[in-house]
């Protein structure tokens, strides 16, 4: 009888231990379960700027449909930006953390997977990826308070930058525009109603996108707006509406990539 009770008690304790990680998620940023939402009244009352973006808390994930860069079945990244809650935005907020050697830093920190992902999904059609990545970090990433060195235990000057790129890559994969549109029959090489493209993206991701077109009516970029709960790297996203903002006409062209590409595919 005692043995049976002991085994039953051990089973209960063992089950409880296994269950804890599911019910008690770990937050390494030490900001607790329910940090303030950016652009809220609570954000202004939060003293710790490592746990909330207090001023520039409206975020914008910008993705390119660049016909001269990236895979033919994937959008690419332009950047992750933060705006003040009144529509204006900060830029180049910390010259002391303006870097030009992004690849070198990532290699030195052995962030090889991140570097490979960035080369694949955050390209520059001109080929100068470090210039492109540096511009995005220096102009936008340095303005995000939750990526500042003081938010890290070792006050590492590079960890915030690495987290900025890593977070942007994860958001890009989470909001896969190409696959979302394709699921609804919207593929490159055709014309579509602008409102239809917007509605599909909203249905898939809960965000009404700001579609950007060239003067010729070609779809070239998508902006998706949101707030965040707590540090940006948590990716605790709160979608926002943009009142159907777009510079596209009522009908847009979703062009195919690499038109009239004259590169010789011959293997030497």
CSV table of C-alpha atoms in Angstrom, one decimal:
chain,number,residue,atom,x,y,z
A,1,UNK,CA,0.0,0.0,0.0
A,2,UNK,CA,2.8,2.4,1.0
A,3,UNK,CA,4.7,1.6,-2.2
A,4,UNK,CA,1.6,2.3,-4.3
A,5,UNK,CA,1.0,5.6,-2.6
A,6,UNK,CA,4.7,6.6,-3.0
A,7,UNK,CA,4.6,5.7,-6.7
A,8,UNK,CA,1.4,7.7,-7.2
A,9,UNK,CA,2.9,10.7,-5.4
A,10,UNK,CA,6.1,10.5,-7.5
A,11,UNK,CA,3.9,10.4,-10.7
A,12,UNK,CA,2.0,13.5,-9.6
A,13,UNK,CA,5.2,15.4,-8.8
A,14,UNK,CA,6.9,14.2,-12.1
A,15,UNK,CA,3.8,15.4,-14.1
A,16,UNK,CA,3.9,18.7,-12.3
A,17,UNK,CA,7.5,19.3,-13.1
A,18,UNK,CA,6.9,18.5,-16.8
A,19,UNK,CA,3.9,20.8,-16.9
A,20,UNK,CA,5.6,23.9,-15.5
A,21,UNK,CA,7.5,25.0,-18.7
A,22,UNK,CA,4.2,24.9,-20.5
A,23,UNK,CA,2.4,27.1,-18.0
A,24,UNK,CA,5.3,29.3,-16.9
A,25,UNK,CA,7.1,30.6,-20.1
A,26,UNK,CA,10.6,32.0,-19.5
A,27,UNK,CA,11.3,35.6,-20.5
A,28,UNK,CA,15.1,36.1,-20.5
A,29,UNK,CA,14.5,39.9,-20.8
A,30,UNK,CA,13.2,40.0,-17.2
A,31,UNK,CA,10.3,42.3,-18.2
A,32,UNK,CA,7.6,40.0,-16.8
A,33,UNK,CA,4.5,38.4,-18.3
A,34,UNK,CA,2.6,41.5,-19.2
A,35,UNK,CA,4.8,44.5,-20.2
A,36,UNK,CA,3.3,47.6,-21.5
A,37,UNK,CA,2.2,48.0,-25.1
A,38,UNK,CA,4.0,50.6,-27.1
A,39,UNK,CA,2.2,53.9,-27.8
A,40,UNK,CA,-0.1,53.3,-24.8
A,41,UNK,CA,-0.6,55.4,-21.7
A,42,UNK,CA,1.1,52.6,-19.7
A,43,UNK,CA,4.2,52.9,-21.9
A,44,UNK,CA,4.7,56.5,-20.9
A,45,UNK,CA,4.5,55.5,-17.2
A,46,UNK,CA,7.0,52.7,-17.5
A,47,UNK,CA,10.4,53.8,-16.2
A,48,UNK,CA,12.4,51.0,-17.9
A,49,UNK,CA,12.9,51.7,-21.6
A,50,UNK,CA,14.4,48.2,-22.0
A,51,UNK,CA,11.0,46.8,-21.4
A,52,UNK,CA,8.9,49.0,-23.6
A,53,UNK,CA,9.4,51.3,-26.6
A,54,UNK,CA,8.2,54.4,-24.8
A,55,UNK,CA,8.2,57.1,-27.6
A,56,UNK,CA,8.7,55.6,-31.1
A,57,UNK,CA,6.4,52.6,-30.6
A,58,UNK,CA,4.6,52.3,-33.9
A,59,UNK,CA,6.5,49.7,-35.9
A,60,UNK,CA,6.6,49.1,-39.7
A,61,UNK,CA,7.8,46.0,-41.4
A,62,UNK,CA,8.8,46.9,-44.9
A,63,UNK,CA,9.1,44.1,-47.5
A,64,UNK,CA,10.2,44.5,-51.1
A,65,UNK,CA,9.0,42.8,-54.3
A,66,UNK,CA,12.3,43.6,-56.0
A,67,UNK,CA,12.3,42.1,-59.5
A,68,UNK,CA,16.1,42.2,-59.5
A,69,UNK,CA,16.9,40.6,-56.2
A,70,UNK,CA,16.0,37.5,-54.1
A,71,UNK,CA,14.3,34.2,-54.9
A,72,UNK,CA,11.5,34.2,-57.5
A,73,UNK,CA,9.1,32.8,-55.0
A,74,UNK,CA,9.8,35.1,-52.1
A,75,UNK,CA,9.6,38.8,-51.1
A,76,UNK,CA,12.7,40.4,-49.6
A,77,UNK,CA,13.3,42.6,-46.6
A,78,UNK,CA,13.6,46.4,-46.8
A,79,UNK,CA,13.7,47.0,-43.0
A,80,UNK,CA,12.1,47.2,-39.6
A,81,UNK,CA,11.3,50.8,-38.7
A,82,UNK,CA,9.8,52.5,-35.7
A,83,UNK,CA,7.7,55.7,-35.8
A,84,UNK,CA,6.7,58.1,-33.1
A,85,UNK,CA,3.1,57.6,-32.2
A,86,UNK,CA,2.1,60.8,-34.0
A,87,UNK,CA,3.3,59.7,-37.5
A,88,UNK,CA,6.8,61.2,-37.5
A,89,UNK,CA,9.9,59.1,-37.0
A,90,UNK,CA,13.4,59.3,-35.4
A,91,UNK,CA,16.5,58.4,-37.3
A,92,UNK,CA,20.2,57.8,-36.7
A,93,UNK,CA,19.8,58.0,-33.0
A,94,UNK,CA,23.2,56.8,-31.8
A,95,UNK,CA,26.3,57.6,-34.0
A,96,UNK,CA,28.5,55.7,-31.5
A,97,UNK,CA,26.7,52.4,-32.7
A,98,UNK,CA,26.8,53.2,-36.4
A,99,UNK,CA,28.6,50.2,-38.0
A,100,UNK,CA,29.6,49.5,-41.5
A,101,UNK,CA,31.1,46.0,-41.0
A,102,UNK,CA,27.9,44.0,-40.4
A,103,UNK,CA,29.1,40.8,-42.0
A,104,UNK,CA,32.4,41.0,-40.0
A,105,UNK,CA,30.5,41.4,-36.8
A,106,UNK,CA,28.1,38.5,-37.5
A,107,UNK,CA,31.0,36.2,-38.4
A,108,UNK,CA,33.0,37.2,-35.3
A,109,UNK,CA,29.9,36.3,-33.1
A,110,UNK,CA,29.5,33.0,-35.0
A,111,UNK,CA,26.0,34.1,-36.2
A,112,UNK,CA,26.4,32.1,-39.4
A,113,UNK,CA,22.8,31.0,-39.7
A,114,UNK,CA,21.6,34.5,-39.4
A,115,UNK,CA,24.1,35.8,-41.9
A,116,UNK,CA,23.1,33.1,-44.4
A,117,UNK,CA,19.4,34.0,-43.9
A,118,UNK,CA,20.1,37.7,-44.4
A,119,UNK,CA,22.1,37.0,-47.6
A,120,UNK,CA,19.1,35.0,-48.9
A,121,UNK,CA,16.2,37.2,-47.8
A,122,UNK,CA,17.7,40.7,-47.2
A,123,UNK,CA,19.7,41.2,-50.5
A,124,UNK,CA,20.5,44.3,-52.4
A,125,UNK,CA,20.1,44.2,-56.1
A,126,UNK,CA,23.2,46.4,-56.4
A,127,UNK,CA,25.1,43.7,-54.5
A,128,UNK,CA,26.3,45.9,-51.6
A,129,UNK,CA,24.6,44.1,-48.8
A,130,UNK,CA,26.7,45.5,-46.0
A,131,UNK,CA,25.9,49.1,-47.1
A,132,UNK,CA,22.2,48.2,-47.1
A,133,UNK,CA,22.2,46.4,-43.7
A,134,UNK,CA,24.3,49.2,-42.2
A,135,UNK,CA,21.9,51.8,-43.4
A,136,UNK,CA,18.9,50.0,-41.9
A,137,UNK,CA,20.6,49.4,-38.5
A,138,UNK,CA,22.2,52.9,-38.3
A,139,UNK,CA,19.0,54.8,-39.3
A,140,UNK,CA,16.3,52.7,-37.6
A,141,UNK,CA,17.7,50.0,-35.3
A,142,UNK,CA,19.7,52.5,-33.2
A,143,UNK,CA,16.4,54.3,-32.4
A,144,UNK,CA,14.8,51.3,-30.7
A,145,UNK,CA,15.4,51.6,-27.0
A,146,UNK,CA,15.0,47.8,-26.2
A,147,UNK,CA,18.1,47.1,-28.3
A,148,UNK,CA,20.3,49.5,-26.5
A,149,UNK,CA,23.5,48.1,-24.8
A,150,UNK,CA,22.2,48.9,-21.3
A,151,UNK,CA,19.4,46.4,-21.9
A,152,UNK,CA,21.9,43.5,-21.9
A,153,UNK,CA,23.7,42.0,-18.9
A,154,UNK,CA,27.2,42.5,-20.4
A,155,UNK,CA,26.3,45.8,-22.1
A,156,UNK,CA,27.4,44.3,-25.3
A,157,UNK,CA,27.5,47.0,-28.0
A,158,UNK,CA,26.7,44.5,-30.8
A,159,UNK,CA,24.1,42.2,-29.2
A,160,UNK,CA,21.3,44.7,-29.8
A,161,UNK,CA,22.2,45.0,-33.5
A,162,UNK,CA,22.3,41.2,-33.8
A,163,UNK,CA,18.9,41.0,-32.1
A,164,UNK,CA,17.6,43.7,-34.5
A,165,UNK,CA,18.5,41.7,-37.6
A,166,UNK,CA,17.4,38.4,-36.1
A,167,UNK,CA,14.0,39.9,-35.1
A,168,UNK,CA,13.5,41.4,-38.5
A,169,UNK,CA,14.3,38.1,-40.2
A,170,UNK,CA,11.8,36.2,-37.9
A,171,UNK,CA,9.1,38.8,-38.7
A,172,UNK,CA,9.8,38.4,-42.4
A,173,UNK,CA,9.4,34.6,-42.2
A,174,UNK,CA,6.3,35.0,-40.0
A,175,UNK,CA,4.6,37.3,-42.5
A,176,UNK,CA,5.4,35.5,-45.7
A,177,UNK,CA,3.5,37.6,-48.2
A,178,UNK,CA,4.3,35.5,-51.3
A,179,UNK,CA,2.8,32.3,-49.8
A,180,UNK,CA,-0.2,34.2,-48.4
A,181,UNK,CA,-1.0,35.7,-51.8
A,182,UNK,CA,-0.4,32.4,-53.6
A,183,UNK,CA,-2.9,30.6,-51.4
A,184,UNK,CA,-5.6,32.9,-52.8
A,185,UNK,CA,-4.5,32.6,-56.4
A,186,UNK,CA,-2.5,35.8,-56.6
A,187,UNK,CA,0.8,35.1,-58.3
A,188,UNK,CA,3.3,37.3,-60.3
A,189,UNK,CA,2.7,38.1,-63.9
A,190,UNK,CA,-0.9,39.3,-63.6
A,191,UNK,CA,-3.0,42.4,-62.7
A,192,UNK,CA,-5.1,42.4,-59.6
A,193,UNK,CA,-7.5,44.7,-57.7
A,194,UNK,CA,-5.5,46.6,-55.1
A,195,UNK,CA,-8.3,46.2,-52.6
A,196,UNK,CA,-8.3,42.4,-53.2
A,197,UNK,CA,-4.6,42.1,-52.5
A,198,UNK,CA,-5.0,44.2,-49.3
A,199,UNK,CA,-8.0,42.1,-48.1
A,200,UNK,CA,-6.1,38.8,-48.7
A,201,UNK,CA,-3.1,40.0,-46.6
A,202,UNK,CA,-5.5,41.3,-43.9
A,203,UNK,CA,-7.3,37.9,-43.9
A,204,UNK,CA,-4.0,36.0,-43.6
A,205,UNK,CA,-2.2,38.2,-41.0
A,206,UNK,CA,-4.8,40.5,-39.4
A,207,UNK,CA,-3.1,43.6,-40.7
A,208,UNK,CA,-4.3,45.9,-43.5
A,209,UNK,CA,-1.1,46.6,-45.5
A,210,UNK,CA,0.0,49.8,-47.1
A,211,UNK,CA,0.8,48.7,-50.7
A,212,UNK,CA,3.4,50.7,-52.6
A,213,UNK,CA,3.6,50.9,-56.3
A,214,UNK,CA,5.8,52.4,-58.9
A,215,UNK,CA,4.6,55.2,-61.2
A,216,UNK,CA,3.9,52.4,-63.8
A,217,UNK,CA,1.6,50.7,-61.4
A,218,UNK,CA,3.9,47.8,-60.5
A,219,UNK,CA,3.6,46.5,-56.9
A,220,UNK,CA,7.0,47.0,-55.3
A,221,UNK,CA,6.7,47.1,-51.5
A,222,UNK,CA,4.4,46.3,-48.6
A,223,UNK,CA,4.3,48.1,-45.3
A,224,UNK,CA,2.7,46.4,-42.3
A,225,UNK,CA,2.1,48.4,-39.1
A,226,UNK,CA,1.9,47.1,-35.5
A,227,UNK,CA,2.6,47.9,-31.9
A,228,UNK,CA,4.5,45.6,-29.6
A,229,UNK,CA,4.0,44.4,-26.0
A,230,UNK,CA,7.4,44.6,-24.3
A,231,UNK,CA,10.8,44.4,-26.0
A,232,UNK,CA,10.7,44.2,-29.8
A,233,UNK,CA,12.5,40.8,-29.8
A,234,UNK,CA,9.6,39.2,-28.1
A,235,UNK,CA,7.6,39.7,-31.3
A,236,UNK,CA,4.4,40.1,-29.2
A,237,UNK,CA,2.6,41.9,-32.1
A,238,UNK,CA,-0.5,44.0,-31.8
A,239,UNK,CA,-1.7,44.8,-35.4
A,240,UNK,CA,-2.9,48.3,-36.2
A,241,UNK,CA,-5.1,49.7,-39.0
A,242,UNK,CA,-3.8,52.1,-41.6
A,243,UNK,CA,-7.1,53.4,-43.1
A,244,UNK,CA,-6.5,51.7,-46.5
A,245,UNK,CA,-3.4,53.8,-47.1
A,246,UNK,CA,-1.7,53.0,-50.5
A,247,UNK,CA,-0.2,54.9,-53.4
A,248,UNK,CA,-1.3,52.2,-55.9
A,249,UNK,CA,-4.2,52.7,-58.3
A,250,UNK,CA,-7.3,50.6,-58.1
A,251,UNK,CA,-5.6,48.0,-60.2
A,252,UNK,CA,-2.0,47.0,-59.8
A,253,UNK,CA,0.5,44.8,-61.7
A,254,UNK,CA,2.3,42.0,-59.7
A,255,UNK,CA,5.4,41.6,-62.0
A,256,UNK,CA,7.5,38.6,-62.4
A,257,UNK,CA,11.1,38.7,-61.3
A,258,UNK,CA,14.2,39.0,-63.5
A,259,UNK,CA,12.5,40.3,-66.6
A,260,UNK,CA,14.7,40.2,-69.7
A,261,UNK,CA,17.6,38.9,-67.7
A,262,UNK,CA,20.5,38.5,-70.0
A,263,UNK,CA,22.8,36.6,-67.7
A,264,UNK,CA,24.4,33.5,-69.2
A,265,UNK,CA,23.5,30.5,-67.1
A,266,UNK,CA,26.3,28.4,-68.6
A,267,UNK,CA,28.5,26.6,-66.0
A,268,UNK,CA,32.1,27.2,-66.8
